[in-house]
Amino acid sequence: MTESAERIDTTRLQAVARAYTQSAVFYAALDVELFTHIHNGSTTEEELITATTLRQIDVERLVTCLLSMEMITWSDDGSLVNAPDVDKFLVKGTRRYAGEWMMFTRPDVPKWFRMTELMLSQHGTRLGMYDELTVESAKKYHQATSSIGFGAARRFVRTVDLSERRHLLDLGGGSGAYSITAVETFENLRATVLDLPPVVVATQEYIADAGVGDRVDTVGADFTQGEFPGPVDAVVMASNLPIYDGQVIAGVVARAFRALESGGEMHLIGEMLDDDRSGPLDSAMWGMNELICGSLGRSHTRAEVVGYFADAGFVDIDISEFVPDTLARCVGTKP
Ligand SMILES: C[S@@+](CC[C@H](N)C(=O)[O-])C[C@H]1O[C@@H](n2cnc3c(N)ncnc32)[C@H](O)[C@@H]1O
C-alpha cells in the first residue's frame, strides 16, 4: 500500500457534505451585524452579547465558528478583531460595505438543495431570471451588486488604457459601473450602457448620481438579439458570461465586432474556467447557479472565449487574470 493510499479517509468528504454550514453561520453573523459591532468596539464576548442581544451560548457558538472560519481572530490583548477583508467590506455604514451582495443569493438556498429535482425537470429558458425582471427588482439587484461592480470597474480603468478611445459600448452594463468609472477616468470618452429595458431605469439613476449624464447614455435592449448601436471604438462586457451558452455568447461577440470601427477593441470580463474545467471552483459554481436561476447558461473555458473572439474576426486576442480565481479578461482588436 502506498503512503497516500494509507492516508485516504472521509475527512474531506465530510467537510464538503457540511460546507453549507459555513454559509449559514456567515449569514447569521451578518444578520446580527457581528462584524460591524466588533469594528465599532464590541470586542469581547460580553460586549457582543449586549450589542447583538443574543444569548451567551449563541455568541460563544458564533465566535467559535467565525474564529475557525478565519473571519475573526484574537488580538494579542485577548480582544476580537475582524480579518482584514471582513473589516474592509462587511462593516455596515462604510462606503465599501458589500453585505447586500453577500446576502444576494441567500434566497436561492432552498433551490440549491432541490438541484437534482431541477435537473430532472429539465427547466430553463434562454434569459432565465432576466425574463421576469421588473424595474423594482432590477433596482434591488443593482443595489446589491453595484458595490462589487464599481470595485471591478476601478480595477478595469487601472488595467486598460482607454485614453485614446472616444466611445465605449458597455453590454449588460447594469449599474453603469464600468461606463461611469471609465468616463470619470478618461476625459475624451463617452459611453453607452446597453441593458434590459427595466435595468436601464436603474442605470440612469446611477448616471445621474455620478453627474455624468452628458457623457453616458443608455439603450434598453436584449443583447442576445439585434444589432448593437455603433460605430464605437471600445466594447466591454463584464460579469454576465455564465448566464448564456456558447452559441449566445459567440453571437454577442460577433455583433460587438460588427459595431466596432476598424482598430477598435473588445474586453470580455467573466468567470472563466481553466481549459480542462478543473477550476476555479467559483467559476464552476456560477455555471451551476444558472440552473438555479432557470437559464440555459453554463461556465465557459478560457479557450472557448478565445474561440468566440477568433470566430468573430478579432485579432491580437489575449486572455489574462483580472481578479485572481474569480474573473478573467479576454481582449481582442478588430483589424
Ligand atoms: C452581474 S450584472 C453585471 C453588471 C455590470 N456589467 C458590472 O459588471 O457591474 C449582469 C448584467 O447583465 C445584464 N444582462 C443579462 N442578460 C442581458 C441581456 N440579454 N441583454 C442585456 N443585458 C443583460 C443584467 O441585466 C445585468 O445588469
Coordinates of C-alpha atoms and ligand atoms in Angstrom, one line a residue:
M1 CA 0.0 0.0 0.0
T2 CA 1.4 3.4 -0.9
E3 CA 1.7 6.1 1.7
S4 CA -1.0 8.2 0.1
A5 CA -3.4 5.3 -0.1
E6 CA -3.0 4.7 3.7
R7 CA -4.0 8.2 4.4
I8 CA -7.3 8.1 2.5
D9 CA -10.1 8.9 4.9
T10 CA -13.5 10.6 4.9
T11 CA -12.4 14.0 6.3
R12 CA -12.6 15.9 3.0
L13 CA -15.8 14.3 2.0
Q14 CA -17.4 15.2 5.4
A15 CA -16.3 18.8 5.1
V16 CA -17.9 19.0 1.7
A17 CA -21.1 17.4 2.9
R18 CA -21.4 20.1 5.5
A19 CA -19.9 23.0 3.6
Y20 CA -23.4 24.7 3.7
T21 CA -22.9 25.2 7.5
Q22 CA -20.3 27.9 6.8
S23 CA -22.7 29.9 4.6
A24 CA -25.3 29.7 7.3
V25 CA -23.0 30.9 10.1
F26 CA -21.8 33.7 7.8
Y27 CA -25.4 34.8 7.1
A28 CA -26.2 34.8 10.8
A29 CA -23.2 36.9 11.6
L30 CA -24.3 39.4 9.0
D31 CA -27.9 39.3 10.3
V32 CA -26.7 40.3 13.8
E33 CA -24.1 42.7 12.4
L34 CA -21.4 41.0 14.4
F35 CA -18.5 42.3 12.3
T36 CA -19.9 45.8 12.5
H37 CA -20.1 45.6 16.3
I38 CA -16.6 44.3 16.5
H39 CA -15.4 47.1 14.3
N40 CA -17.2 49.6 16.5
G41 CA -15.6 48.4 19.7
S42 CA -17.6 45.5 21.0
T43 CA -14.5 43.3 21.0
T44 CA -15.3 40.9 23.8
E45 CA -18.0 38.2 24.0
E46 CA -19.6 40.1 26.9
E47 CA -19.8 43.2 24.8
L48 CA -21.1 41.2 21.8
I49 CA -23.9 39.7 24.0
T50 CA -25.1 43.3 24.7
A51 CA -24.6 44.5 21.2
T52 CA -26.4 41.6 19.5
T53 CA -28.9 40.8 22.3
L54 CA -28.1 37.1 21.7
R55 CA -27.7 34.6 24.5
Q56 CA -24.2 34.0 25.8
I57 CA -24.2 30.4 24.4
D58 CA -25.0 31.6 20.9
V59 CA -22.4 34.4 20.9
E60 CA -19.9 31.7 22.1
R61 CA -21.0 29.4 19.3
L62 CA -20.9 32.1 16.6
V63 CA -17.5 33.4 17.7
T64 CA -16.1 29.9 17.8
C65 CA -17.2 29.1 14.3
L66 CA -16.1 32.5 12.9
L67 CA -12.7 32.1 14.5
S68 CA -12.3 28.7 12.8
M69 CA -13.5 30.2 9.5
E70 CA -10.8 32.9 10.0
M71 CA -13.4 35.7 9.7
I72 CA -12.3 37.0 13.1
T73 CA -9.1 36.4 15.2
W74 CA -7.9 37.0 18.7
S75 CA -5.6 40.0 19.1
D76 CA -2.6 39.9 21.5
D77 CA -4.6 41.6 24.2
G78 CA -7.4 38.9 24.0
S79 CA -9.9 41.1 22.2
L80 CA -11.6 40.1 19.0
V81 CA -10.7 41.7 15.6
N82 CA -12.1 41.3 12.1
A83 CA -10.0 39.7 9.4
P84 CA -8.8 42.5 7.0
D85 CA -11.3 41.6 4.2
V86 CA -14.1 41.4 6.7
D87 CA -13.2 44.7 8.2
K88 CA -12.9 46.4 4.7
F89 CA -16.2 45.0 3.2
L90 CA -18.5 43.9 6.0
V91 CA -18.8 46.9 8.3
K92 CA -22.3 48.4 7.8
G93 CA -22.4 52.1 7.1
T94 CA -19.0 52.2 5.4
R95 CA -18.5 53.1 1.7
R96 CA -17.3 49.6 0.7
Y97 CA -20.0 47.7 2.6
A98 CA -20.7 44.6 0.5
G99 CA -23.1 42.8 2.9
E100 CA -26.0 43.2 0.5
W101 CA -24.1 41.4 -2.2
M102 CA -23.1 38.6 0.2
M103 CA -26.8 38.2 1.0
F104 CA -27.9 38.5 -2.5
T105 CA -28.0 34.7 -3.3
R106 CA -29.4 33.7 0.1
P107 CA -33.0 33.4 -1.1
D108 CA -31.7 30.8 -3.6
V109 CA -30.5 28.5 -0.9
P110 CA -33.7 26.2 -0.9
K111 CA -33.4 25.8 -4.7
W112 CA -29.7 24.7 -4.4
F113 CA -30.9 21.9 -2.2
R114 CA -33.5 21.0 -4.8
M115 CA -30.8 20.8 -7.5
T116 CA -31.5 17.1 -8.5
E117 CA -35.2 17.8 -8.9
L118 CA -34.4 20.9 -11.1
M119 CA -32.1 18.9 -13.3
L120 CA -34.5 16.1 -13.7
S121 CA -37.3 18.6 -14.6
Q122 CA -35.0 20.0 -17.3
H123 CA -36.2 23.5 -16.6
G124 CA -34.6 26.6 -18.0
T125 CA -35.2 29.4 -20.6
R126 CA -32.7 31.5 -22.5
L127 CA -32.9 34.5 -20.3
G128 CA -33.6 32.7 -17.0
M129 CA -34.3 35.0 -14.1
Y130 CA -34.0 38.0 -16.5
D131 CA -37.3 37.0 -18.1
E132 CA -39.1 38.2 -15.0
L133 CA -37.1 41.4 -14.2
T134 CA -39.1 44.5 -13.2
V135 CA -37.8 48.0 -12.6
E136 CA -38.2 47.4 -8.9
S137 CA -36.3 44.0 -8.9
A138 CA -33.6 45.5 -11.2
K139 CA -33.1 48.4 -8.7
K140 CA -32.8 45.9 -5.8
Y141 CA -30.4 43.7 -7.8
H142 CA -28.1 46.6 -8.6
Q143 CA -28.2 47.9 -5.1
A144 CA -26.7 44.6 -4.1
T145 CA -24.2 44.2 -7.0
S146 CA -23.1 47.8 -7.7
S147 CA -20.5 47.8 -4.8
I148 CA -18.8 44.9 -6.5
G149 CA -19.3 46.3 -10.0
F150 CA -17.7 49.7 -9.1
G151 CA -14.8 47.9 -7.4
A152 CA -14.2 45.8 -10.6
A153 CA -14.6 48.9 -12.8
R154 CA -11.9 50.7 -10.8
R155 CA -9.6 47.8 -11.5
F156 CA -10.6 47.9 -15.2
V157 CA -9.6 51.5 -15.7
R158 CA -6.3 50.8 -13.8
T159 CA -5.6 47.9 -16.2
V160 CA -6.9 49.2 -19.5
D161 CA -5.9 52.5 -21.1
L162 CA -8.9 54.0 -22.9
S163 CA -7.4 57.5 -23.2
E164 CA -7.3 57.3 -27.0
R165 CA -10.9 55.9 -27.3
R166 CA -14.0 58.0 -27.9
H167 CA -17.0 55.8 -27.4
L168 CA -17.4 52.7 -25.1
L169 CA -20.3 50.3 -25.5
D170 CA -21.0 48.6 -22.2
L171 CA -23.0 45.4 -22.8
G172 CA -25.1 44.3 -19.9
G173 CA -23.7 47.3 -18.1
G174 CA -26.1 47.2 -15.1
S175 CA -25.4 50.0 -12.7
G176 CA -23.2 51.6 -15.3
A177 CA -20.2 51.0 -13.1
Y178 CA -17.8 50.4 -15.9
S179 CA -19.1 53.3 -18.1
I180 CA -19.3 55.8 -15.2
T181 CA -15.8 55.0 -13.9
A182 CA -14.3 55.0 -17.4
V183 CA -15.7 58.5 -18.4
E184 CA -14.6 59.8 -15.0
T185 CA -11.1 58.5 -15.7
F186 CA -10.7 59.2 -19.5
E187 CA -11.7 62.8 -20.3
N188 CA -12.4 62.2 -24.1
L189 CA -14.6 59.2 -23.6
R190 CA -18.3 58.8 -24.0
A191 CA -20.2 55.6 -23.1
T192 CA -23.4 53.8 -23.9
V193 CA -24.8 51.3 -21.4
L194 CA -26.9 48.6 -23.1
D195 CA -29.0 46.6 -20.7
L196 CA -32.5 45.2 -20.5
P197 CA -35.3 47.9 -20.5
P198 CA -36.2 47.6 -16.8
V199 CA -32.5 47.8 -15.8
V200 CA -31.6 51.0 -17.7
V201 CA -34.1 52.8 -15.5
A202 CA -31.9 52.0 -12.6
T203 CA -28.8 52.7 -14.6
Q204 CA -30.0 56.2 -15.3
E205 CA -30.2 56.9 -11.6
Y206 CA -26.5 55.8 -11.1
I207 CA -25.5 58.0 -14.1
A208 CA -27.4 61.0 -12.6
D209 CA -25.9 60.4 -9.1
A210 CA -22.4 60.5 -10.6
G211 CA -23.2 63.6 -12.6
V212 CA -22.1 62.1 -16.0
G213 CA -25.4 62.3 -17.8
D214 CA -23.9 64.4 -20.6
R215 CA -21.3 61.6 -21.4
V216 CA -23.1 58.4 -20.6
D217 CA -26.4 57.3 -22.2
T218 CA -28.4 54.1 -22.1
V219 CA -30.1 51.8 -24.5
G220 CA -32.8 49.4 -23.3
A221 CA -32.3 46.2 -25.3
D222 CA -31.7 42.4 -25.0
F223 CA -28.1 41.8 -26.1
T224 CA -28.9 38.3 -27.3
Q225 CA -30.6 39.7 -30.3
G226 CA -30.4 42.6 -32.8
E227 CA -27.5 44.7 -33.9
F228 CA -25.7 47.0 -31.4
P229 CA -25.5 50.8 -31.6
G230 CA -22.4 51.9 -33.4
P231 CA -19.9 52.7 -34.6
V232 CA -17.9 52.5 -31.3
D233 CA -14.2 52.1 -30.7
A234 CA -14.4 50.1 -27.5
V235 CA -16.7 47.4 -26.1
V236 CA -16.8 45.9 -22.6
M237 CA -19.0 43.1 -21.4
A238 CA -18.5 42.3 -17.8
S239 CA -19.8 39.7 -15.4
N240 CA -22.5 38.1 -17.4
L241 CA -20.7 35.3 -19.2
P242 CA -22.2 32.2 -17.5
I243 CA -25.7 33.4 -17.9
Y244 CA -25.6 32.2 -21.5
D245 CA -24.5 29.2 -23.6
G246 CA -21.7 29.2 -26.1
Q247 CA -23.9 30.0 -29.1
V248 CA -25.4 33.1 -27.5
I249 CA -22.0 34.4 -26.3
A250 CA -20.5 33.8 -29.7
G251 CA -23.4 35.8 -31.2
V252 CA -22.9 38.7 -28.8
V253 CA -19.1 38.8 -29.6
A254 CA -19.8 38.7 -33.3
R255 CA -22.3 41.6 -33.2
A256 CA -19.9 43.6 -31.0
F257 CA -17.3 43.0 -33.7
R258 CA -19.7 44.5 -36.3
A259 CA -20.5 47.5 -34.0
L260 CA -16.7 48.3 -33.7
E261 CA -14.7 50.5 -36.0
S262 CA -11.6 49.1 -37.5
G263 CA -8.9 49.2 -34.8
G264 CA -11.4 49.0 -32.0
E265 CA -11.1 46.8 -29.0
M266 CA -13.4 44.5 -27.1
H267 CA -13.0 43.3 -23.5
L268 CA -15.0 40.4 -22.1
I269 CA -14.6 40.0 -18.4
G270 CA -16.1 37.0 -16.7
E271 CA -15.9 33.9 -14.6
M272 CA -13.9 31.6 -16.8
L273 CA -12.7 28.0 -16.3
D274 CA -9.3 26.6 -16.9
D275 CA -9.3 24.7 -20.2
D276 CA -9.6 21.3 -18.5
R277 CA -12.6 22.6 -16.5
S278 CA -10.9 21.6 -13.2
G279 CA -11.4 25.1 -11.7
P280 CA -11.6 27.7 -10.4
L281 CA -14.4 26.4 -8.2
D282 CA -16.2 29.8 -8.2
S283 CA -16.4 29.8 -12.0
A284 CA -17.8 26.3 -12.0
M285 CA -20.4 27.3 -9.4
W286 CA -21.5 30.3 -11.3
G287 CA -22.4 28.0 -14.2
M288 CA -24.4 25.8 -11.8
N289 CA -26.1 28.9 -10.5
E290 CA -27.7 29.3 -13.9
L291 CA -29.6 26.0 -13.2
I292 CA -30.9 27.6 -10.0
C293 CA -31.8 30.8 -11.8
G294 CA -33.6 28.9 -14.6
S295 CA -31.4 29.8 -17.6
L296 CA -29.6 27.5 -20.0
G297 CA -26.2 29.2 -19.3
R298 CA -23.1 27.5 -18.2
S299 CA -19.4 28.2 -17.3
H300 CA -17.1 28.8 -20.3
T301 CA -13.4 27.9 -20.5
R302 CA -10.8 30.4 -21.4
A303 CA -10.1 28.5 -24.7
E304 CA -13.8 28.8 -25.6
V305 CA -13.8 32.5 -25.0
V306 CA -10.7 32.9 -27.2
G307 CA -12.6 30.9 -29.8
Y308 CA -15.6 33.2 -29.7
F309 CA -13.3 36.1 -30.4
A310 CA -11.3 34.4 -33.1
D311 CA -14.5 33.2 -34.9
A312 CA -15.9 36.8 -34.8
G313 CA -12.7 38.0 -36.6
F314 CA -10.8 39.6 -33.7
V315 CA -7.0 39.6 -33.8
D316 CA -4.3 40.1 -31.1
I317 CA -6.5 38.1 -28.7
D318 CA -5.1 37.9 -25.2
I319 CA -6.5 36.5 -22.1
S320 CA -5.3 37.3 -18.6
E321 CA -6.3 37.1 -14.9
F322 CA -8.5 40.0 -13.9
V323 CA -9.4 39.1 -10.3
P324 CA -7.4 36.1 -9.3
D325 CA -9.5 32.9 -9.1
T326 CA -12.6 34.9 -9.9
L327 CA -12.6 36.8 -13.2
A328 CA -10.5 36.7 -16.3
R329 CA -10.4 39.3 -19.1
C330 CA -10.2 38.5 -22.8
V331 CA -9.3 41.3 -25.2
G332 CA -9.3 41.4 -29.0
T333 CA -8.8 44.0 -31.7
K334 CA -10.9 44.5 -34.9
P335 CA -8.4 44.5 -37.8
Ligands
LIG1 C1 -23.9 40.8 -12.9 S1 -24.5 42.1 -13.7 C2 -23.1 42.9 -14.3 C3 -23.3 44.4 -14.5 C4 -22.1 45.2 -14.9 N1 -21.6 44.7 -16.2 C5 -21.0 45.1 -13.9 O1 -20.0 44.4 -14.0 O2 -21.1 45.9 -12.9 C6 -25.1 41.4 -15.2 C7 -25.9 42.4 -16.1 O3 -26.2 41.8 -17.4 C8 -27.4 42.2 -17.8 N2 -28.0 41.3 -18.8 C9 -28.1 40.0 -18.6 N3 -28.7 39.5 -19.8 C10 -28.9 40.5 -20.6 C11 -29.4 40.6 -21.9 N4 -29.9 39.5 -22.6 N5 -29.4 41.8 -22.5 C12 -28.9 42.9 -21.9 N6 -28.4 42.9 -20.6 C13 -28.4 41.7 -20.0 C14 -28.2 42.2 -16.5 O4 -29.4 42.9 -16.6 C15 -27.3 42.8 -15.5 O5 -27.4 44.2 -15.4

